[in-house]
PDB file of C-alpha atoms in Angstrom:
ATOM      1  CA  UNK A 107      37.335 -16.720   0.607  1.00 80.00           C
ATOM      2  CA  UNK A 108      35.895 -19.879   2.096  1.00 87.00           C
ATOM      3  CA  UNK A 109      32.223 -20.881   2.176  1.00 89.00           C
ATOM      4  CA  UNK A 110      31.426 -23.703   4.614  1.00 93.00           C
ATOM      5  CA  UNK A 111      28.096 -25.415   5.097  1.00 93.00           C
ATOM      6  CA  UNK A 112      27.491 -27.853   7.909  1.00 95.00           C
ATOM      7  CA  UNK A 113      23.896 -29.172   7.986  1.00 96.00           C
ATOM      8  CA  UNK A 114      21.616 -26.130   7.818  1.00 95.00           C
ATOM      9  CA  UNK A 115      24.254 -23.688   9.025  1.00 96.00           C
ATOM     10  CA  UNK A 116      26.819 -21.928   6.851  1.00 95.00           C
ATOM     11  CA  UNK A 117      29.576 -19.282   7.138  1.00 94.00           C
ATOM     12  CA  UNK A 118      31.933 -17.316   4.923  1.00 91.00           C
ATOM     13  CA  UNK A 119      35.498 -16.639   6.049  1.00 92.00           C
ATOM     14  CA  UNK A 120      37.610 -14.167   4.143  1.00 87.00           C
ATOM     15  CA  UNK A 121      40.659 -12.003   4.706  1.00 83.00           C
ATOM     16  CA  UNK A 122      41.303  -8.830   2.811  1.00 75.00           C
ATOM     17  CA  UNK A 123      39.226  -8.429  -0.346  1.00 74.00           C
ATOM     18  CA  UNK A 124      38.289  -5.575  -2.716  1.00 69.00           C
ATOM     19  CA  UNK A 125      34.893  -5.052  -4.327  1.00 65.00           C
ATOM     20  CA  UNK A 126      36.373  -2.272  -6.570  1.00 68.00           C
ATOM     21  CA  UNK A 127      38.527  -3.378  -9.536  1.00 62.00           C
ATOM     22  CA  UNK A 128      42.172  -2.390  -9.585  1.00 67.00           C
ATOM     23  CA  UNK A 129      44.243  -1.554 -12.676  1.00 62.00           C
ATOM     24  CA  UNK A 130      45.409  -5.126 -12.819  1.00 64.00           C
ATOM     25  CA  UNK A 131      42.860  -7.267 -10.970  1.00 62.00           C
ATOM     26  CA  UNK A 132      39.127  -7.484 -11.142  1.00 60.00           C
ATOM     27  CA  UNK A 133      36.911  -6.975  -8.078  1.00 64.00           C
ATOM     28  CA  UNK A 134      36.183  -9.815  -5.715  1.00 69.00           C
ATOM     29  CA  UNK A 135      33.582 -12.022  -7.327  1.00 72.00           C
ATOM     30  CA  UNK A 136      31.572 -14.500  -5.396  1.00 72.00           C
ATOM     31  CA  UNK A 137      28.278 -16.316  -5.755  1.00 75.00           C
ATOM     32  CA  UNK A 138      25.275 -14.768  -4.033  1.00 81.00           C
ATOM     33  CA  UNK A 139      25.531 -16.335  -0.632  1.00 83.00           C
ATOM     34  CA  UNK A 140      23.408 -15.944   2.464  1.00 88.00           C
ATOM     35  CA  UNK A 141      25.607 -17.272   5.181  1.00 92.00           C
ATOM     36  CA  UNK A 142      24.472 -17.407   8.792  1.00 95.00           C
ATOM     37  CA  UNK A 143      27.819 -15.953   9.778  1.00 94.00           C
ATOM     38  CA  UNK A 144      30.395 -13.746   7.986  1.00 90.00           C
ATOM     39  CA  UNK A 145      33.918 -13.471   9.334  1.00 92.00           C
ATOM     40  CA  UNK A 146      35.933 -10.817   7.477  1.00 89.00           C
ATOM     41  CA  UNK A 147      38.920  -8.440   7.700  1.00 87.00           C
ATOM     42  CA  UNK A 148      37.589  -4.895   8.135  1.00 84.00           C
ATOM     43  CA  UNK A 149      40.500  -2.519   8.659  1.00 79.00           C
ATOM     44  CA  UNK A 150      39.123   0.145   6.313  1.00 74.00           C
ATOM     45  CA  UNK A 151      35.415  -0.708   6.558  1.00 77.00           C
ATOM     46  CA  UNK A 152      34.498   2.765   7.881  1.00 79.00           C
ATOM     47  CA  UNK A 153      37.076   4.799   6.029  1.00 79.00           C
ATOM     48  CA  UNK A 154      35.705   7.309   3.548  1.00 79.00           C
ATOM     49  CA  UNK A 155      38.253   8.231   0.888  1.00 77.00           C
ATOM     50  CA  UNK A 156      38.510  10.439  -2.167  1.00 80.00           C
ATOM     51  CA  UNK A 157      37.854   8.672  -5.427  1.00 84.00           C
ATOM     52  CA  UNK A 158      40.616   6.405  -6.700  1.00 81.00           C
ATOM     53  CA  UNK A 159      40.946   8.592  -9.827  1.00 88.00           C
ATOM     54  CA  UNK A 160      41.581  11.669  -7.608  1.00 93.00           C
ATOM     55  CA  UNK A 161      44.134   9.852  -5.481  1.00 92.00           C
ATOM     56  CA  UNK A 162      45.965   8.567  -8.599  1.00 94.00           C
ATOM     57  CA  UNK A 163      45.932  12.037 -10.204  1.00 96.00           C
ATOM     58  CA  UNK A 164      47.377  13.563  -7.033  1.00 97.00           C
ATOM     59  CA  UNK A 165      50.101  10.900  -6.845  1.00 97.00           C
ATOM     60  CA  UNK A 166      51.114  11.407 -10.465  1.00 98.00           C
ATOM     61  CA  UNK A 167      51.184  15.209 -10.055  1.00 98.00           C
ATOM     62  CA  UNK A 168      53.328  15.005  -6.928  1.00 98.00           C
ATOM     63  CA  UNK A 169      55.726  12.492  -8.494  1.00 98.00           C
ATOM     64  CA  UNK A 170      56.110  14.338 -11.753  1.00 98.00           C
ATOM     65  CA  UNK A 171      56.628  17.695 -10.030  1.00 98.00           C
ATOM     66  CA  UNK A 172      59.299  16.194  -7.853  1.00 98.00           C
ATOM     67  CA  UNK A 173      61.275  14.510 -10.610  1.00 98.00           C
ATOM     68  CA  UNK A 174      60.894  17.496 -12.989  1.00 98.00           C
ATOM     69  CA  UNK A 175      62.580  19.604 -10.279  1.00 98.00           C
ATOM     70  CA  UNK A 176      65.435  17.074  -9.986  1.00 98.00           C
ATOM     71  CA  UNK A 177      64.199  15.200  -6.887  1.00 98.00           C
ATOM     72  CA  UNK A 178      64.077  11.569  -6.014  1.00 98.00           C
ATOM     73  CA  UNK A 179      60.824   9.776  -5.072  1.00 98.00           C
ATOM     74  CA  UNK A 180      60.732   6.797  -2.776  1.00 98.00           C
ATOM     75  CA  UNK A 181      57.447   4.832  -2.833  1.00 97.00           C
ATOM     76  CA  UNK A 182      57.420   2.154  -0.090  1.00 96.00           C
ATOM     77  CA  UNK A 183      55.284  -0.736  -1.302  1.00 91.00           C
ATOM     78  CA  UNK A 184      54.410  -4.296  -0.425  1.00 85.00           C
ATOM     79  CA  UNK A 185      55.900  -6.671  -2.956  1.00 75.00           C
ATOM     80  CA  UNK A 186      52.630  -8.123  -4.212  1.00 73.00           C
ATOM     81  CA  UNK A 187      49.540  -6.329  -5.437  1.00 71.00           C
ATOM     82  CA  UNK A 188      49.884  -2.579  -4.847  1.00 78.00           C
ATOM     83  CA  UNK A 189      53.405  -2.541  -6.254  1.00 82.00           C
ATOM     84  CA  UNK A 190      52.224  -3.914  -9.622  1.00 84.00           C
ATOM     85  CA  UNK A 191      49.225  -1.571  -9.695  1.00 85.00           C
ATOM     86  CA  UNK A 192      51.397   1.482  -9.091  1.00 92.00           C
ATOM     87  CA  UNK A 193      53.992   0.284 -11.630  1.00 90.00           C
ATOM     88  CA  UNK A 194      51.238   0.037 -14.235  1.00 89.00           C
ATOM     89  CA  UNK A 195      50.069   3.540 -13.354  1.00 94.00           C
ATOM     90  CA  UNK A 196      53.519   5.128 -13.536  1.00 97.00           C
ATOM     91  CA  UNK A 197      54.626   3.210 -16.615  1.00 95.00           C
ATOM     92  CA  UNK A 198      51.521   4.325 -18.520  1.00 93.00           C
ATOM     93  CA  UNK A 199      51.978   7.916 -17.267  1.00 98.00           C
ATOM     94  CA  UNK A 200      55.623   7.988 -18.360  1.00 98.00           C
ATOM     95  CA  UNK A 201      54.588   6.662 -21.787  1.00 96.00           C
ATOM     96  CA  UNK A 202      51.901   9.378 -22.194  1.00 97.00           C
ATOM     97  CA  UNK A 203      54.015  12.273 -20.978  1.00 97.00           C
ATOM     98  CA  UNK A 204      57.442  11.296 -22.333  1.00 96.00           C
ATOM     99  CA  UNK A 205      59.162  11.710 -18.993  1.00 96.00           C
ATOM    100  CA  UNK A 206      62.781  10.561 -19.285  1.00 95.00           C
ATOM    101  CA  UNK A 207      63.453   9.815 -15.623  1.00 98.00           C
ATOM    102  CA  UNK A 208      64.371   6.322 -14.474  1.00 98.00           C
ATOM    103  CA  UNK A 209      61.829   4.286 -12.441  1.00 98.00           C
ATOM    104  CA  UNK A 210      63.066   1.265 -10.451  1.00 96.00           C
ATOM    105  CA  UNK A 211      61.490  -1.386  -8.302  1.00 90.00           C
ATOM    106  CA  UNK A 212      63.040  -3.490  -5.630  1.00 86.00           C
ATOM    107  CA  UNK A 213      64.758  -6.590  -6.961  1.00 76.00           C
ATOM    108  CA  UNK A 214      63.915  -9.810  -5.159  1.00 74.00           C
ATOM    109  CA  UNK A 215      60.361 -10.470  -4.071  1.00 63.00           C
ATOM    110  CA  UNK A 216      58.787  -7.747  -6.190  1.00 64.00           C
ATOM    111  CA  UNK A 217      60.698  -8.927  -9.229  1.00 71.00           C
ATOM    112  CA  UNK A 218      59.491 -12.506  -8.605  1.00 74.00           C
ATOM    113  CA  UNK A 219      55.922 -11.293  -8.112  1.00 73.00           C
ATOM    114  CA  UNK A 220      56.105  -9.450 -11.426  1.00 71.00           C
ATOM    115  CA  UNK A 221      57.264 -12.658 -13.072  1.00 75.00           C
ATOM    116  CA  UNK A 222      54.191 -14.480 -11.740  1.00 74.00           C
ATOM    117  CA  UNK A 223      51.920 -11.690 -13.016  1.00 69.00           C
ATOM    118  CA  UNK A 224      53.490 -12.162 -16.454  1.00 72.00           C
ATOM    119  CA  UNK A 225      52.998 -15.925 -16.286  1.00 71.00           C
ATOM    120  CA  UNK A 226      49.492 -15.991 -14.914  1.00 71.00           C
ATOM    121  CA  UNK A 227      47.929 -13.253 -17.029  1.00 67.00           C
ATOM    122  CA  UNK A 228      44.604 -15.207 -16.801  1.00 71.00           C
ATOM    123  CA  UNK A 229      44.275 -14.053 -13.177  1.00 71.00           C
ATOM    124  CA  UNK A 230      44.123 -10.372 -14.198  1.00 70.00           C
ATOM    125  CA  UNK A 231      41.221  -8.270 -15.196  1.00 65.00           C
ATOM    126  CA  UNK A 232      39.657  -8.311 -18.657  1.00 71.00           C
ATOM    127  CA  UNK A 233      41.312  -5.039 -19.809  1.00 71.00           C
ATOM    128  CA  UNK A 234      44.833  -6.530 -19.214  1.00 67.00           C
ATOM    129  CA  UNK A 235      43.874  -9.810 -20.885  1.00 70.00           C
ATOM    130  CA  UNK A 236      42.706  -7.847 -23.941  1.00 72.00           C
ATOM    131  CA  UNK A 237      45.978  -5.866 -24.003  1.00 72.00           C
ATOM    132  CA  UNK A 238      47.980  -9.054 -23.747  1.00 67.00           C
ATOM    133  CA  UNK A 239      47.310  -9.762 -27.460  1.00 62.00           C
ATOM    134  CA  UNK A 240      49.608  -6.833 -28.258  1.00 69.00           C
ATOM    135  CA  UNK A 241      52.057  -7.026 -25.282  1.00 72.00           C
ATOM    136  CA  UNK A 242      52.260  -8.112 -21.706  1.00 75.00           C
ATOM    137  CA  UNK A 243      51.695  -4.923 -19.694  1.00 76.00           C
ATOM    138  CA  UNK A 244      53.911  -6.339 -16.934  1.00 76.00           C
ATOM    139  CA  UNK A 245      56.859  -6.092 -19.320  1.00 80.00           C
ATOM    140  CA  UNK A 246      57.268  -2.500 -18.175  1.00 87.00           C
ATOM    141  CA  UNK A 247      58.661  -0.092 -20.703  1.00 91.00           C
ATOM    142  CA  UNK A 248      60.039   2.525 -18.236  1.00 96.00           C
ATOM    143  CA  UNK A 249      60.618   0.438 -15.061  1.00 93.00           C
ATOM    144  CA  UNK A 250      63.725  -1.605 -14.238  1.00 93.00           C
ATOM    145  CA  UNK A 251      64.977  -3.670 -11.268  1.00 91.00           C
ATOM    146  CA  UNK A 252      66.926  -1.561  -8.791  1.00 94.00           C
ATOM    147  CA  UNK A 253      70.597  -2.158  -7.955  1.00 93.00           C
ATOM    148  CA  UNK A 254      71.728  -0.799  -4.587  1.00 94.00           C
ATOM    149  CA  UNK A 255      74.737   0.777  -6.356  1.00 94.00           C
ATOM    150  CA  UNK A 256      72.266   3.251  -7.886  1.00 96.00           C
ATOM    151  CA  UNK A 257      71.131   4.729  -4.491  1.00 95.00           C
ATOM    152  CA  UNK A 258      73.731   7.555  -4.649  1.00 95.00           C
ATOM    153  CA  UNK A 259      73.309   8.251  -8.389  1.00 96.00           C
ATOM    154  CA  UNK A 260      72.806  11.984  -8.868  1.00 97.00           C
ATOM    155  CA  UNK A 261      69.634  13.258 -10.497  1.00 97.00           C
ATOM    156  CA  UNK A 262      65.949  12.404 -10.346  1.00 98.00           C
ATOM    157  CA  UNK A 263      64.578   8.924 -10.054  1.00 98.00           C
ATOM    158  CA  UNK A 264      61.543   7.053  -8.739  1.00 98.00           C
ATOM    159  CA  UNK A 265      61.981   3.920  -6.610  1.00 97.00           C
ATOM    160  CA  UNK A 266      59.338   1.422  -5.555  1.00 95.00           C
ATOM    161  CA  UNK A 267      60.942  -0.273  -2.542  1.00 94.00           C
ATOM    162  CA  UNK A 268      59.969  -2.957  -0.078  1.00 89.00           C
ATOM    163  CA  UNK A 269      58.957  -3.292   2.642  1.00 90.00           C
ATOM    164  CA  UNK A 270      55.930  -0.997   2.509  1.00 90.00           C
ATOM    165  CA  UNK A 271      56.030  -0.153   6.257  1.00 90.00           C
ATOM    166  CA  UNK A 272      59.642   1.188   6.202  1.00 93.00           C
ATOM    167  CA  UNK A 273      60.542  -1.070   9.139  1.00 92.00           C
ATOM    168  CA  UNK A 274      63.758  -2.314   7.559  1.00 92.00           C
ATOM    169  CA  UNK A 275      65.175  -3.436   4.249  1.00 92.00           C
ATOM    170  CA  UNK A 276      65.662  -1.379   1.119  1.00 93.00           C
ATOM    171  CA  UNK A 277      62.849   1.106   1.719  1.00 95.00           C
ATOM    172  CA  UNK A 278      64.244   2.037   5.150  1.00 96.00           C
ATOM    173  CA  UNK A 279      67.857   2.179   3.927  1.00 96.00           C
ATOM    174  CA  UNK A 280      66.976   4.437   0.987  1.00 97.00           C
ATOM    175  CA  UNK A 281      64.750   6.626   3.196  1.00 97.00           C
ATOM    176  CA  UNK A 282      67.718   7.219   5.530  1.00 96.00           C
ATOM    177  CA  UNK A 283      70.097   8.002   2.615  1.00 95.00           C
ATOM    178  CA  UNK A 284      67.885  10.335   0.665  1.00 96.00           C
TER     179      UNK A 284
END
């Protein structure tokens, strides 16, 4: 987010931002500004969605039903942001429910992004900072980097794979195989 003032005129320029906190990041926080002009990304500005809690509950129900029945779950994600939030969600769910099904995430960019989350815990929300005293929540208990040799492994598994749009790479390759 950039705030620029030239003389008596000002503007704010921002890309994507979120005013609702995630599992790992706080909400966007900015000073009370009264710009003359606001330039912002607005892809979902008019979208009305179910509550985040409902969407997460539905995802966890679908994933757990699938793997309990022996299925595989492919979750295409972008390497940074949503991937870590969903990893936190599933890792905590696996811990609570005792599910013994492997969860993997794409090696490479996602793995490097996870490393940065571990290193820069100060960028995360207060709940994660408080938990950090006991352990770094980005040291996932139930989630491991994925090796392509595992793609044909029989039995249930969950895979967070990039890219999120399935236009190529691991997510597309696995989608075609499974």
